[in-house]
Coordinates of C-alpha atoms and ligand atoms in Angstrom, one line a residue:
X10 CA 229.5 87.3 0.4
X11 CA 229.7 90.5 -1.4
X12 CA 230.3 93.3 1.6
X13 CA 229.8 96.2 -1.0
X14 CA 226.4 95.0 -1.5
X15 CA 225.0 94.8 2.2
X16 CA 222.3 97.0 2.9
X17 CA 221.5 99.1 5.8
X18 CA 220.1 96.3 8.3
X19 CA 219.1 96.1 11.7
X20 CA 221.6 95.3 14.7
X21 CA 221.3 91.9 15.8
X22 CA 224.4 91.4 17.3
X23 CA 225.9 90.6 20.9
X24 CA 222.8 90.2 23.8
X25 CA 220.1 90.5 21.0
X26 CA 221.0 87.4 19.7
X27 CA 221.7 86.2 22.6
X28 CA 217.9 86.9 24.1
X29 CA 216.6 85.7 20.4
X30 CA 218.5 82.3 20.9
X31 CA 216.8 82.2 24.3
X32 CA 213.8 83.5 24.1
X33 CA 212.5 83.6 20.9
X34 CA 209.9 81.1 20.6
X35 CA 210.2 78.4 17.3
X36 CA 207.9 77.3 15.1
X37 CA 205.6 74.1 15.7
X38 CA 206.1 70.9 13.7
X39 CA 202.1 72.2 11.8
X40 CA 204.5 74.2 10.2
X41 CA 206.5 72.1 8.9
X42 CA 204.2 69.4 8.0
X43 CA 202.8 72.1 5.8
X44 CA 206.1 73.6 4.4
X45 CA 206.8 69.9 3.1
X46 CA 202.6 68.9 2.1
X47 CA 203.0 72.3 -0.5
X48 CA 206.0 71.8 -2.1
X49 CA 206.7 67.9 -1.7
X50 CA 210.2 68.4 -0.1
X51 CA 211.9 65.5 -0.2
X52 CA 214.9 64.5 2.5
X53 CA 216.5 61.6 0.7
X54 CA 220.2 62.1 1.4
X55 CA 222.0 62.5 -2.4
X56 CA 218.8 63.0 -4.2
X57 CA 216.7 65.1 -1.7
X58 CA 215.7 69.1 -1.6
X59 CA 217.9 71.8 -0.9
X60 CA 216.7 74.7 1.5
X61 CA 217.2 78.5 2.1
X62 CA 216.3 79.5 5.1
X63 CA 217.3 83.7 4.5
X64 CA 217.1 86.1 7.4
X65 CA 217.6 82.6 9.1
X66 CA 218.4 84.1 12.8
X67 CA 219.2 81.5 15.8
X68 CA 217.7 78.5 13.5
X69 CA 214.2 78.8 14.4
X70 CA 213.1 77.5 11.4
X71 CA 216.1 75.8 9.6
X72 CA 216.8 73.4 12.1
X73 CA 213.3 71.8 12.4
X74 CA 213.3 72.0 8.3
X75 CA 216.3 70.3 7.9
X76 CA 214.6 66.7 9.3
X77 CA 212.1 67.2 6.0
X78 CA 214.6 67.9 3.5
X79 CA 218.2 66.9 2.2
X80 CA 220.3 69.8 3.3
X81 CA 219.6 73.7 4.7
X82 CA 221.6 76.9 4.5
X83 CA 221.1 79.1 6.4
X84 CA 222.0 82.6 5.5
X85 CA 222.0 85.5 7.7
X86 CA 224.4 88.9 7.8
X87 CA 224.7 89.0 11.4
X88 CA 227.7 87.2 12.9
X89 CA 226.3 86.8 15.9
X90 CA 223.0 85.4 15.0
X91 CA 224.7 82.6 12.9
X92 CA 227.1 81.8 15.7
X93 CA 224.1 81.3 18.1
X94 CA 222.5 79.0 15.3
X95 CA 225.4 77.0 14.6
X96 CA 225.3 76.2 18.4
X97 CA 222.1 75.1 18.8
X98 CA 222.3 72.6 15.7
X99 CA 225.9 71.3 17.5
X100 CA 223.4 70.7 20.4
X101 CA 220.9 69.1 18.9
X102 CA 223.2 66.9 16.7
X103 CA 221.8 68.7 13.2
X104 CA 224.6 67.8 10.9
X105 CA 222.7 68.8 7.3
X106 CA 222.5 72.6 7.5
X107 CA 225.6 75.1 6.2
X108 CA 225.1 78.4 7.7
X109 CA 226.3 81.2 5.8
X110 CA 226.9 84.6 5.6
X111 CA 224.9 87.2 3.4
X112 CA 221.8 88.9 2.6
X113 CA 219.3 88.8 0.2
X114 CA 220.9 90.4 -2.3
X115 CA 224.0 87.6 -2.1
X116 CA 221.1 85.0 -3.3
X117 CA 222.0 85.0 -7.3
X118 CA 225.8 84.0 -6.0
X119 CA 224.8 81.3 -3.5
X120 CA 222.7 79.7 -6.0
X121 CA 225.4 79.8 -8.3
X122 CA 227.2 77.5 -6.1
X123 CA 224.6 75.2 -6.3
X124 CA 224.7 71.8 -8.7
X125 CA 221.5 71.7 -11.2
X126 CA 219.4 74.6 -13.2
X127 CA 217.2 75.0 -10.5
X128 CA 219.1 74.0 -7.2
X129 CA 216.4 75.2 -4.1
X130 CA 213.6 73.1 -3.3
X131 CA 211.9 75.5 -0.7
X132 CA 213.4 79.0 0.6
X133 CA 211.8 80.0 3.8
X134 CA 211.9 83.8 4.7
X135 CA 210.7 83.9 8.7
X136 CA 210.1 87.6 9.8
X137 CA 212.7 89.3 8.0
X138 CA 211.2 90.2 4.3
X139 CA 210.8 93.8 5.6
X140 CA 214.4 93.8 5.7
X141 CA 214.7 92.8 2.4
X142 CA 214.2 93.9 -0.7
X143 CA 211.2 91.5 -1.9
X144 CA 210.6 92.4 -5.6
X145 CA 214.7 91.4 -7.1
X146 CA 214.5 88.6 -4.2
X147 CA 211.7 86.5 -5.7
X148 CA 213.1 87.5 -9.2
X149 CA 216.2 86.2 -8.4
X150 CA 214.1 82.6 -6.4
X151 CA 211.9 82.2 -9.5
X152 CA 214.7 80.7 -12.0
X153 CA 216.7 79.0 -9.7
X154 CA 213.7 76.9 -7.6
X155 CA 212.8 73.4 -9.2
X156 CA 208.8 72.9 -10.4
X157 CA 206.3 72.0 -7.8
X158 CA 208.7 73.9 -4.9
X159 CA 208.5 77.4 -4.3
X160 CA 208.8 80.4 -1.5
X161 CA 207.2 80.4 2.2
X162 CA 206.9 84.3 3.5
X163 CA 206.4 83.2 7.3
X164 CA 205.4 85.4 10.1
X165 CA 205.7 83.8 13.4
X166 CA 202.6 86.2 15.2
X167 CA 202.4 90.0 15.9
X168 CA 205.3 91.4 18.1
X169 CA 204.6 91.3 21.3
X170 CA 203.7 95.3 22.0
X171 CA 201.3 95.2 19.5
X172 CA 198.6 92.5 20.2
X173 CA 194.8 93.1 20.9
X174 CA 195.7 92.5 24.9
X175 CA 195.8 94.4 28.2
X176 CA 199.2 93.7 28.5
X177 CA 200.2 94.5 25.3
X178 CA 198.4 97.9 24.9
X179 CA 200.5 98.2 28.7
X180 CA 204.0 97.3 27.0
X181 CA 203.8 99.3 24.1
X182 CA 203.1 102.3 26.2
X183 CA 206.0 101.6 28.4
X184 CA 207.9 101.1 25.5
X185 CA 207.2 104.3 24.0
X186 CA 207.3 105.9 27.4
X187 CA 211.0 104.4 27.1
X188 CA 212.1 105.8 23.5
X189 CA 210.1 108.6 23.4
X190 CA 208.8 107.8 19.8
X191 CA 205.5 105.8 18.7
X192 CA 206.3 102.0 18.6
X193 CA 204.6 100.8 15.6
X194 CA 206.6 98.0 14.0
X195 CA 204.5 95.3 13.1
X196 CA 207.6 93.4 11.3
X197 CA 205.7 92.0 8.1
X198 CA 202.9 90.8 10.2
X199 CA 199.9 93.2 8.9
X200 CA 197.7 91.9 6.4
X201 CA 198.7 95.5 4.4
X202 CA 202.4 93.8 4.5
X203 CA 201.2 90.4 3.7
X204 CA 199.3 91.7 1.0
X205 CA 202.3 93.2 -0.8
X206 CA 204.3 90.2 -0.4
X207 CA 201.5 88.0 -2.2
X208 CA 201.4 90.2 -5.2
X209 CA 205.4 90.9 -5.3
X210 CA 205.3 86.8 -5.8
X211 CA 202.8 86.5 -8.5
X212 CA 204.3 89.4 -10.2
X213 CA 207.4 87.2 -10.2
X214 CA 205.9 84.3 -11.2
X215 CA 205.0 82.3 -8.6
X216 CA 201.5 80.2 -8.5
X217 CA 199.2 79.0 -6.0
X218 CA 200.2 82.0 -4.3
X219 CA 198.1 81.5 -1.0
X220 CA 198.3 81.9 2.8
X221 CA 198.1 78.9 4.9
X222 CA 197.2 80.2 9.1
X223 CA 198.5 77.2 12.0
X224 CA 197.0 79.2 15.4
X225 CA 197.4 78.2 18.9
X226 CA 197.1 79.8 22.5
X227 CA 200.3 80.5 24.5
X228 CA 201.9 82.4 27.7
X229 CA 204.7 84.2 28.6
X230 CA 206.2 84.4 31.5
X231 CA 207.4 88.0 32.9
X232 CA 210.9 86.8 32.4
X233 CA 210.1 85.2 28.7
X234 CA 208.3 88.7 28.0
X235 CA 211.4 90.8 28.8
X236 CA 213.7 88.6 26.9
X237 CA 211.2 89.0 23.8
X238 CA 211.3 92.6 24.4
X239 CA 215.5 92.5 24.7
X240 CA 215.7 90.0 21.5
X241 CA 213.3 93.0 19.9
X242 CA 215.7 96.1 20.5
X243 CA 218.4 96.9 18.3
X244 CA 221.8 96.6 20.0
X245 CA 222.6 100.1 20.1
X246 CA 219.2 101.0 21.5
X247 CA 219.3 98.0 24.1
X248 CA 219.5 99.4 28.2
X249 CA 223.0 99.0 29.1
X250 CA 223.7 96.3 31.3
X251 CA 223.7 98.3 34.7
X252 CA 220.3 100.2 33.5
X253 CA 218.0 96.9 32.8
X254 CA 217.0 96.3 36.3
X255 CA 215.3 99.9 36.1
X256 CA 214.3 99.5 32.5
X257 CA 212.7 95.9 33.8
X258 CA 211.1 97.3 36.7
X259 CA 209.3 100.1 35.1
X260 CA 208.1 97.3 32.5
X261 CA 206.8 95.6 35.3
X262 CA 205.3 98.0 37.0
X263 CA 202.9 99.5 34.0
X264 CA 202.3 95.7 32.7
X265 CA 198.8 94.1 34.4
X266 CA 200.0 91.0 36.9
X267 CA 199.7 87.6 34.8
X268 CA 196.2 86.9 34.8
X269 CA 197.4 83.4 35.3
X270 CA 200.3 81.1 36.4
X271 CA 201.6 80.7 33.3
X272 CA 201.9 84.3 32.4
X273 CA 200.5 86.7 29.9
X274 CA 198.2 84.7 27.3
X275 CA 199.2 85.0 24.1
X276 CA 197.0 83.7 20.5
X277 CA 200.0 82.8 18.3
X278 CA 198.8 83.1 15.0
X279 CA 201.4 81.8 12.2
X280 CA 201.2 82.4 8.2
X281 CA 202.6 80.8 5.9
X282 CA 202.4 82.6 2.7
X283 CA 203.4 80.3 -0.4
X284 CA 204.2 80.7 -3.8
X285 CA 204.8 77.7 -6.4
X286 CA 207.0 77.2 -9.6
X287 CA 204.4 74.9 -11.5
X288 CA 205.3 71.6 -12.1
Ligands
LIG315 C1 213.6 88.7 13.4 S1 214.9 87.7 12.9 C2 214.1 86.3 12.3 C3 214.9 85.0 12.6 C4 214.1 83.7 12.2 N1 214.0 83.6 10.8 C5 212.8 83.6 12.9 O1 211.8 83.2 12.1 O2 212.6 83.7 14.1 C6 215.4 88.5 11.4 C7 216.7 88.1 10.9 O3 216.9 88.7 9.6 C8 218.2 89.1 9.4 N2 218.3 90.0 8.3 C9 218.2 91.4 8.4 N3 218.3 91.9 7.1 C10 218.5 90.9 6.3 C11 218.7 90.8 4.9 N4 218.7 91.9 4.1 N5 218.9 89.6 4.3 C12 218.9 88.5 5.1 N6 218.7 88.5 6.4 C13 218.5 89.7 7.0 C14 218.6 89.6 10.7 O4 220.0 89.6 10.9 C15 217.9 88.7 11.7 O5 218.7 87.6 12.1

């Protein structure tokens, strides 16, 4: 990792990724089925694909890839994060992913490291391109991915305080009531965002650019949506310890009750946006 070359990033360390790692929900095996239908990843041990899962967080998405291909790394710049990840692959006995240190623009060196012209089969970017610099990324992806694999810009549904919902509308204006500030974040989940990201890959070179949507309904529990909302907040802005039972309560008290037992319904809408070397 090159220190000198880390941007200014958001702060995911200590009980934010602690509350990600919890609470953060993962990505269903649709999405996987797909990530390997598009680009043909292979998983044969010696032979098989090589992964990049950047912005990689607590594993969400490298640990399920790593059954559909021959190795993973995941990269992240937050300590804390990686740690998390490391220990839920330990758990769940995932022995082929190397997690690893860095940023986006440590890419061109990792892949440096790797054996062959075009070392990566897939690299999957899961809600964090708008940290990243997307242009010199999939500049950098285009001459070092083998034909026929590509790039998967994934969003994993809207945050939670800014879905067409009761409750959502309810937490946003808590939120804001909270920080003062409009909350209007919609981390690389607007089609606007989406948008960019499609034509920053074809202007890189990448084909078949195309979106790919796996939806489902869901719930959250109160307790699952104020861990969401925790995972959300950057550690210097996070309520102390001693202040969250007030912070919770006035959540709580502007949200709607659950209009059902299993908690707030939520339609979880993932995209997959791909782009393919030919081949
Ligand atoms: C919202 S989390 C996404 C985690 C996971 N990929 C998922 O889909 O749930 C975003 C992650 O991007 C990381 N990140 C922020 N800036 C980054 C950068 N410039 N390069 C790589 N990762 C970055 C953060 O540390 C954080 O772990």
């Amino acid at each position: 990792m090159t220190t000198s070359s880390l941007p200014a990033r958001p702060d995911f360390s200590g009980d934010v990724a602690a509350h990600y790692a919890e609470y953060r929900r993962g990505y269903p095996p649709a999405a996987f089925e797909a990530l390997a239908r598009v680009f043909g990843l292979d998983a044969h041990p010696g032979i098989g694909d090589l992964a990049l899962d950047l912005g990689c967080g607590t594993g969400q998405l490298a640990l399920p890839l790593a059954a559909h291909v021959r190795t993973v790394v995941g990269m992240d710049p937050e300590p804390d994060m990686l740690g998390r990840a490391r220990a839920a692959a330990d758990r769940a006995g995932v022995r082929n992913v190397l997690w690893m240190l860095g940023t986006d623009a440590d890419v061109p060196a990792l892949a440096d490291l790797l054996p062959g012209d075009r070392p990566l089969g897939v690299t999957v970017i899961g809600n964090a391109l708008h940290w990243m610099r997307p242009d010199a990324l999939f500049a950098a992806l285009h001459p070092r991915t083998r034909p026929g694999g590509g790039v998967a810009v994934i969003a994993n549904g809207a945050p939670v305080w800014a879905q067409d919902t009761d409750w959502s509308r309810a937490l946003r204006g808590a939120l804001e009531e909270h920080f003062g500030r409009p909350i209007t974040a919609s981390c690389g989940t607007d089609d606007a965002e989406r948008e960019g990201y499609a034509d920053a890959l074809k202007s890189a070179g990448f084909t078949d650019v195309q979106e790919e949507v796996i939806a489902y309904e869901d719930a959250l529990t109160p307790d699952q949506l104020l861990g969401t909302v925790y995972s959300a907040i950057p550690a210097p802005s996070l309520p102390p310890l001693a202040e969250r039972p007030a912070f919770a309560a006035r959540l709580n008290a502007a949200l709607p009750a659950p209009p059902t037992a299993a908690g707030y319904p939520e339609h979880v809408r993932i995209s997959l946006l791909t782009g393919r070397i030919p081949g």
